[in-house]
Amino acid sequence: MTVNRKHYNKIRKRFKVIQNRRHFVIAVCLFLLVAGLGLQFLIVSKAATFAVASEAESGALTGNASRYDDTNASNLNAVRFGASTATRSTNCTPATSATMTNTVSHLCGFPDTTNSGATGSLTNVPNTITSPNANTGSGWTYNSSQQSIIADTDGAVIKNITSTVAEIVIQANNVTVDNVNIKVNDKDGFGVWIRGPNNTGAQNITIENSTISGGNNTSGRLTAGIKDIYESSTNTKILNNNIIFTSTGVQMDAGLIQGNYIHDMGFISGDHINGTTSNASDGTLLTIKNNTILNSFSQTDAISLFEDFGVQKNRVITGNLVAGGGYCMYGGQNAGGQAASNIQITNNHFSRMYFQNCGGQGSGIVAAWPLNGSGGVWSGNVWDDTGAAVNP
């Protein structure tokens, strides 16, 4: 058979073009695949390298990211992407002699003095002002006879103030307390009293970014840092506060307690020491999330649910760093009490910084557990020093 060479050469050139295009497409696909895998590996496994390149470890972080120690990163700090409390890092709890100036817990995504409490220049009440101005909010007054800052107007805002004589009393709804520093000696008092209008409980109270302290950890301690007096308030939010020298840090039965650093508890003979405590009322959801709560005493707890006034139900205790007390937690099922239900205790770090079993009594981990009712969940809880599972 005779082949037309001109026709044959034309076909061969076309085939080479097609072949070259195919090789080019394959090469591009391989490049994109390798680049994608490399980027994923860089982010997931080498976040410190990424942090060095972008210097993200020295700037503000947003979203689901946190800093942690890494000797291979610049400034020895790197950035972790994803749930900060899900991945173990070193030094989550401070040395027992340095809790007042704890600056290590945030490396694991927990609160300490670097990410809780009041900051900046604050105006003194009553030495400088006795009523609000543009920088200190609205709807509050200073009562000299009661030595109290009283919010009695719905929508009141108390902000950017400091006081060594006045506690805050909330007697209205929709009140915000933001960036205040209250440090008073009052063994029978509370840093913030939540009463509500007509002493019936309040709605929509937010207390955030504030430092609340007794004068010392003995005779000058506060009975409670923040207390819902009638335990009937709704939609209360306690956020990112530094609470010091109190026999109880926060006492309330409904709402959200999140991002607080509660530590250096105070004690007078007869006190029960509680980091946060609930006495049970109507079962409205209470969430206690991502707090650092350190109680050096061998009684009573870091977090407690008691059945003093009703049945415990609908509680979420998650992502906290806890240490100390007789038991680090009370789970809500009092002996002989009603059947507690729907209590979830998950993904918490239990620390041995004071006692080998977290708390100083019995098993030290949790009392009043398991529940008689349904919906009890205990999962993902670990020892802070090893990451091993904590079993109740």
Coordinates of C-alpha atoms in Angstrom, one line a residue:
M1 CA 0.0 0.0 0.0
T2 CA 1.4 3.4 -1.0
V3 CA 1.3 6.1 1.8
N4 CA 0.9 9.7 0.9
R5 CA 3.8 11.2 2.9
K6 CA 2.4 14.7 2.9
H7 CA -0.9 13.4 4.4
Y8 CA 1.1 11.3 6.9
N9 CA 3.2 14.2 8.1
K10 CA 0.0 16.3 8.7
I11 CA -1.6 13.6 10.8
R12 CA 1.6 13.1 12.8
K13 CA 1.8 16.9 13.6
R14 CA -1.8 16.9 14.8
F15 CA -1.2 13.9 17.0
K16 CA 1.8 15.6 18.6
V17 CA -0.2 18.7 19.3
I18 CA -2.9 16.6 21.0
Q19 CA -0.3 14.7 22.9
N20 CA 1.5 17.9 24.0
R21 CA -1.8 19.3 25.2
R22 CA -2.6 16.1 27.1
H23 CA 0.8 16.3 28.8
F24 CA 0.3 19.9 29.7
V25 CA -3.2 19.2 31.3
I26 CA -1.8 16.3 33.3
A27 CA 1.1 18.4 34.5
V28 CA -1.2 21.2 35.6
C29 CA -3.5 18.7 37.5
L30 CA -0.5 17.2 39.2
F31 CA 0.8 20.6 40.2
L32 CA -2.6 21.6 41.7
L33 CA -2.9 18.3 43.6
V34 CA 0.6 18.6 45.1
A35 CA 0.1 22.3 45.9
G36 CA -3.3 21.6 47.6
L37 CA -1.8 18.7 49.7
G38 CA 1.1 20.9 50.7
L39 CA -1.2 23.7 51.8
Q40 CA -3.3 21.4 53.8
F41 CA -0.3 19.9 55.5
L42 CA 1.1 23.4 56.1
I43 CA -2.1 24.5 57.9
V44 CA -2.9 21.4 59.8
S45 CA 0.6 20.1 60.8
K46 CA 2.8 23.1 60.5
A47 CA 0.7 26.0 61.8
A48 CA 3.8 27.4 63.5
T49 CA 5.6 27.8 60.1
F50 CA 2.5 29.6 58.7
A51 CA 2.6 31.8 61.8
V52 CA 6.2 32.7 61.2
A53 CA 5.6 33.6 57.6
S54 CA 2.6 35.8 58.3
E55 CA 3.6 36.9 61.8
A56 CA 0.0 36.0 62.9
E57 CA 1.2 35.0 66.3
S58 CA 1.9 38.7 67.1
G59 CA -1.4 40.1 65.8
A60 CA -5.1 40.0 66.7
L61 CA -6.8 36.6 66.1
T62 CA -10.3 36.2 64.9
G63 CA -12.5 33.2 64.4
N64 CA -11.6 29.7 65.7
A65 CA -7.9 30.2 66.3
S66 CA -5.6 30.4 69.3
R67 CA -1.9 30.9 70.2
Y68 CA 0.3 28.3 71.8
D69 CA 4.0 27.7 72.6
D70 CA 6.2 26.4 69.8
T71 CA 10.0 26.6 70.0
N72 CA 10.3 26.4 66.2
A73 CA 8.2 29.6 65.7
S74 CA 9.2 33.2 65.9
N75 CA 8.7 34.7 69.3
L76 CA 8.2 31.1 70.5
N77 CA 4.5 31.5 69.6
A78 CA 2.4 29.9 66.9
V79 CA -1.2 29.8 65.9
R80 CA -3.5 26.8 66.1
F81 CA -6.6 26.7 63.8
G82 CA -9.7 24.8 65.0
A83 CA -11.1 24.1 68.4
S84 CA -8.5 25.4 70.9
T85 CA -9.5 23.1 73.8
A86 CA -9.6 20.0 71.7
T87 CA -5.8 19.7 71.1
R88 CA -3.5 19.2 74.0
S89 CA -0.8 21.8 74.6
T90 CA 1.7 22.2 77.5
N91 CA 1.3 24.3 80.7
C92 CA -2.5 24.7 80.7
T93 CA -2.5 25.3 84.4
P94 CA -0.2 27.8 86.2
A95 CA 2.2 27.0 89.0
T96 CA 0.3 26.9 92.2
S97 CA 2.1 29.9 93.6
A98 CA 1.4 32.2 90.6
T99 CA -2.3 32.0 90.1
M100 CA -3.0 35.7 90.6
T101 CA -0.8 36.5 87.5
N102 CA -1.6 33.4 85.5
T103 CA -0.6 34.0 81.9
V104 CA -0.3 30.4 80.6
S105 CA -3.8 29.0 80.4
H106 CA -4.6 31.1 77.3
L107 CA -2.0 29.1 75.5
C108 CA -4.5 26.2 75.5
G109 CA -7.5 28.4 74.8
F110 CA -8.6 28.9 78.4
P111 CA -9.0 32.2 80.3
D112 CA -6.3 33.8 82.4
T113 CA -5.2 37.4 83.2
T114 CA -4.3 38.0 79.5
N115 CA -7.9 37.6 78.2
S116 CA -10.2 38.4 81.0
G117 CA -11.0 41.3 83.3
A118 CA -11.0 45.1 83.0
T119 CA -8.4 47.0 81.0
G120 CA -7.4 50.6 80.2
S121 CA -8.0 53.8 82.0
L122 CA -11.0 53.7 84.3
T123 CA -12.9 56.5 86.1
N124 CA -13.1 56.3 89.9
V125 CA -16.6 56.2 91.6
P126 CA -17.2 58.2 93.8
N127 CA -13.9 60.0 94.0
T128 CA -14.1 61.4 90.5
I129 CA -17.7 61.0 89.4
T130 CA -21.0 60.0 91.1
S131 CA -23.2 59.9 88.0
P132 CA -22.5 58.7 84.5
N133 CA -20.9 60.7 81.7
A134 CA -20.4 59.9 78.0
N135 CA -17.5 57.5 78.8
T136 CA -19.1 55.7 81.7
G137 CA -22.5 54.7 80.5
S138 CA -26.0 55.8 81.4
G139 CA -29.0 54.9 83.7
W140 CA -27.0 54.5 86.9
T141 CA -26.5 56.5 90.1
Y142 CA -24.1 56.3 93.1
N143 CA -25.9 55.9 96.4
S144 CA -23.6 57.2 99.1
S145 CA -25.6 55.9 102.0
Q146 CA -25.6 52.3 100.6
Q147 CA -22.2 52.7 99.0
S148 CA -23.6 51.2 95.8
I149 CA -23.7 51.9 92.1
I150 CA -27.3 51.3 91.3
A151 CA -28.7 50.6 87.8
D152 CA -32.4 51.2 88.1
T153 CA -33.2 52.2 84.5
D154 CA -34.0 49.6 81.8
G155 CA -31.2 49.6 79.3
A156 CA -28.7 51.0 81.7
V157 CA -24.9 50.7 80.9
I158 CA -22.2 50.8 83.5
K159 CA -18.8 50.9 81.9
N160 CA -15.2 52.1 82.3
I161 CA -15.3 52.7 86.0
T162 CA -13.4 51.5 89.1
S163 CA -14.3 51.6 92.8
T164 CA -12.9 50.4 96.1
V165 CA -16.1 51.2 98.1
A166 CA -19.1 50.6 95.8
E167 CA -20.7 47.3 94.8
I168 CA -23.0 47.2 91.7
V169 CA -26.8 46.6 92.2
I170 CA -28.9 45.8 89.2
Q171 CA -32.6 46.7 89.6
A172 CA -33.7 46.9 86.0
N173 CA -33.8 44.8 82.8
N174 CA -31.5 44.9 79.7
V175 CA -28.5 46.2 81.8
T176 CA -24.9 45.9 80.6
V177 CA -21.9 46.0 82.9
D178 CA -18.7 46.3 80.8
N179 CA -15.0 46.9 81.7
V180 CA -15.4 47.8 85.3
N181 CA -13.1 47.1 88.2
I182 CA -14.8 46.5 91.6
K183 CA -12.6 45.7 94.6
V184 CA -14.3 46.0 97.9
N185 CA -14.0 44.6 101.4
D186 CA -17.4 43.3 102.3
K187 CA -17.6 39.9 103.9
D188 CA -21.4 39.9 103.6
G189 CA -21.6 41.5 100.1
F190 CA -21.5 40.7 96.4
G191 CA -19.5 42.4 93.7
V192 CA -22.6 42.5 91.5
W193 CA -26.1 42.0 92.8
I194 CA -28.7 41.0 90.2
R195 CA -32.1 41.9 91.7
G196 CA -34.2 43.1 88.8
P197 CA -37.2 45.5 88.9
N198 CA -39.2 45.2 92.1
N199 CA -36.8 42.5 93.3
T200 CA -38.3 39.8 91.1
G201 CA -35.3 38.8 89.0
A202 CA -34.0 40.5 85.8
Q203 CA -34.0 39.9 82.1
N204 CA -31.2 40.2 79.6
I205 CA -28.3 41.1 82.0
T206 CA -24.7 41.1 80.6
I207 CA -21.7 41.4 82.8
E208 CA -18.5 41.2 80.8
N209 CA -14.8 42.1 80.6
S210 CA -14.7 43.1 84.3
T211 CA -12.6 42.5 87.3
I212 CA -14.5 41.7 90.5
S213 CA -12.6 41.2 93.7
G214 CA -12.7 41.2 97.4
G215 CA -10.1 43.0 99.4
N216 CA -8.2 39.8 100.4
N217 CA -8.8 36.1 100.7
T218 CA -9.9 36.1 104.4
S219 CA -11.9 38.7 106.3
G220 CA -12.1 41.0 103.2
R221 CA -13.4 38.4 100.8
L222 CA -16.8 38.8 99.1
T223 CA -19.5 36.3 99.7
A224 CA -20.0 36.1 95.9
G225 CA -18.5 37.9 92.9
I226 CA -21.8 37.8 91.0
K227 CA -25.0 36.6 92.4
D228 CA -28.6 36.3 91.0
I229 CA -30.3 37.1 94.3
Y230 CA -33.6 35.4 93.6
E231 CA -32.2 32.9 91.1
S232 CA -35.0 33.7 88.7
S233 CA -33.3 36.0 86.2
T234 CA -33.3 34.9 82.5
N235 CA -30.8 35.4 79.7
T236 CA -28.0 36.4 82.0
K237 CA -24.6 36.4 80.4
I238 CA -21.4 36.4 82.5
L239 CA -18.5 36.8 80.0
N240 CA -14.7 37.1 80.2
N241 CA -14.5 38.4 83.8
N242 CA -11.6 38.0 86.3
I243 CA -13.1 37.1 89.6
I244 CA -10.9 37.0 92.8
F245 CA -11.2 36.7 96.6
T246 CA -14.7 35.4 96.8
S247 CA -16.2 32.4 98.6
T248 CA -18.4 31.9 95.5
G249 CA -17.4 33.2 92.1
V250 CA -20.8 33.1 90.3
Q251 CA -24.1 32.0 91.6
M252 CA -27.0 31.7 89.1
D253 CA -29.4 29.1 87.7
A254 CA -30.0 30.1 84.1
G255 CA -28.0 31.7 81.2
L256 CA -24.4 31.6 80.1
I257 CA -21.2 31.6 82.1
Q258 CA -18.3 31.7 79.6
G259 CA -14.7 32.8 79.4
N260 CA -14.2 33.7 83.0
Y261 CA -11.1 33.3 85.2
I262 CA -12.3 32.5 88.7
H263 CA -9.4 31.9 91.2
D264 CA -7.8 32.7 94.5
M265 CA -10.9 32.0 96.4
G266 CA -11.5 33.6 99.8
F267 CA -12.5 31.8 103.0
I268 CA -14.0 32.7 106.4
S269 CA -14.9 29.9 108.8
G270 CA -18.2 28.4 107.8
D271 CA -17.9 29.2 104.1
H272 CA -18.7 26.7 101.4
I273 CA -16.2 27.5 98.5
N274 CA -17.8 27.4 95.0
G275 CA -16.3 28.5 91.7
T276 CA -19.7 28.5 90.1
T277 CA -22.9 27.2 91.7
S278 CA -26.5 26.5 90.8
N279 CA -29.2 25.7 93.4
A280 CA -31.8 24.6 90.9
S281 CA -35.1 26.4 90.1
D282 CA -37.2 25.9 87.0
G283 CA -34.8 24.0 84.7
T284 CA -34.1 26.8 82.2
L285 CA -30.9 26.1 80.3
L286 CA -27.6 26.9 82.1
T287 CA -24.4 26.7 80.1
I288 CA -21.0 26.9 81.8
K289 CA -18.4 27.0 79.0
N290 CA -14.7 27.6 78.6
N291 CA -13.9 29.0 82.0
T292 CA -10.7 28.6 84.1
I293 CA -11.8 27.8 87.7
L294 CA -9.2 27.2 90.4
N295 CA -10.1 26.5 94.0
S296 CA -7.1 25.7 96.2
F297 CA -9.3 24.7 99.2
S298 CA -10.2 21.1 99.8
Q299 CA -13.9 22.0 99.9
T300 CA -16.3 22.4 98.1
D301 CA -16.0 22.6 94.3
A302 CA -14.9 24.4 91.1
I303 CA -18.4 23.8 89.5
S304 CA -21.5 22.6 91.4
L305 CA -25.1 21.8 90.7
F306 CA -27.2 21.3 93.9
E307 CA -30.8 20.5 94.4
D308 CA -31.5 23.0 97.1
F309 CA -34.6 24.6 95.6
G310 CA -35.6 22.2 92.9
V311 CA -34.5 19.5 90.4
Q312 CA -31.4 20.0 88.3
K313 CA -31.9 19.7 84.6
N314 CA -30.8 21.2 81.3
R315 CA -27.2 21.9 82.2
V316 CA -24.2 22.0 79.8
I317 CA -20.7 22.1 81.4
T318 CA -18.2 22.0 78.6
G319 CA -14.6 23.0 77.7
N320 CA -13.6 24.2 81.2
L321 CA -10.3 24.0 83.0
V322 CA -11.0 23.1 86.6
A323 CA -9.0 22.3 89.8
G324 CA -9.6 22.0 93.5
G325 CA -12.4 21.9 96.0
G326 CA -13.5 18.7 97.7
Y327 CA -14.7 17.5 94.3
C328 CA -14.0 19.4 91.2
M329 CA -17.6 19.1 90.2
Y330 CA -21.0 18.2 91.7
G331 CA -23.2 16.7 89.0
G332 CA -26.6 17.5 90.3
Q333 CA -28.0 14.2 91.6
N334 CA -28.2 14.8 95.3
A335 CA -28.6 11.8 97.5
G336 CA -32.3 11.3 98.0
G337 CA -33.1 14.2 95.7
Q338 CA -35.3 14.3 92.6
A339 CA -34.1 12.7 89.4
A340 CA -31.8 15.1 87.7
S341 CA -31.8 15.0 83.9
N342 CA -30.2 16.3 80.7
I343 CA -26.9 17.3 82.3
Q344 CA -24.0 17.2 79.9
I345 CA -20.4 17.3 81.2
T346 CA -18.1 17.2 78.2
N347 CA -14.6 18.1 77.0
N348 CA -13.4 19.6 80.3
H349 CA -9.7 19.6 81.5
F350 CA -9.3 18.3 85.1
S351 CA -6.1 19.6 86.7
R352 CA -4.0 18.1 89.5
M353 CA -2.4 21.5 90.4
Y354 CA -3.8 21.3 94.0
F355 CA -4.8 17.6 94.5
Q356 CA -3.8 14.4 92.8
N357 CA -7.4 13.6 91.9
C358 CA -8.4 17.2 91.0
G359 CA -10.4 17.6 94.3
G360 CA -9.2 16.8 97.8
Q361 CA -12.0 14.5 99.0
G362 CA -13.0 11.0 98.0
S363 CA -12.5 10.4 94.3
G364 CA -11.9 14.1 93.9
I365 CA -13.4 14.2 90.4
V366 CA -17.2 14.4 90.6
A367 CA -19.8 13.9 93.3
A368 CA -23.6 13.6 92.9
W369 CA -23.2 11.5 89.7
P370 CA -24.5 9.6 87.7
L371 CA -28.1 10.8 87.3
N372 CA -31.2 9.0 88.2
G373 CA -33.0 10.7 85.3
S374 CA -32.3 10.5 81.6
G375 CA -30.0 12.6 79.4
G376 CA -26.8 12.4 81.5
V377 CA -23.6 12.7 79.3
W378 CA -20.0 12.4 80.5
S379 CA -17.6 12.4 77.6
G380 CA -14.3 13.9 76.3
N381 CA -13.1 14.9 79.8
V382 CA -9.3 14.6 80.2
W383 CA -6.6 15.1 82.8
D384 CA -4.9 18.3 82.0
D385 CA -1.3 17.1 82.6
T386 CA -1.5 13.9 80.5
G387 CA -4.5 14.2 78.2
A388 CA -5.7 10.8 79.4
A389 CA -9.5 10.3 79.8
V390 CA -11.1 11.2 83.1
N391 CA -13.7 8.7 84.3
P392 CA -16.2 9.6 87.0

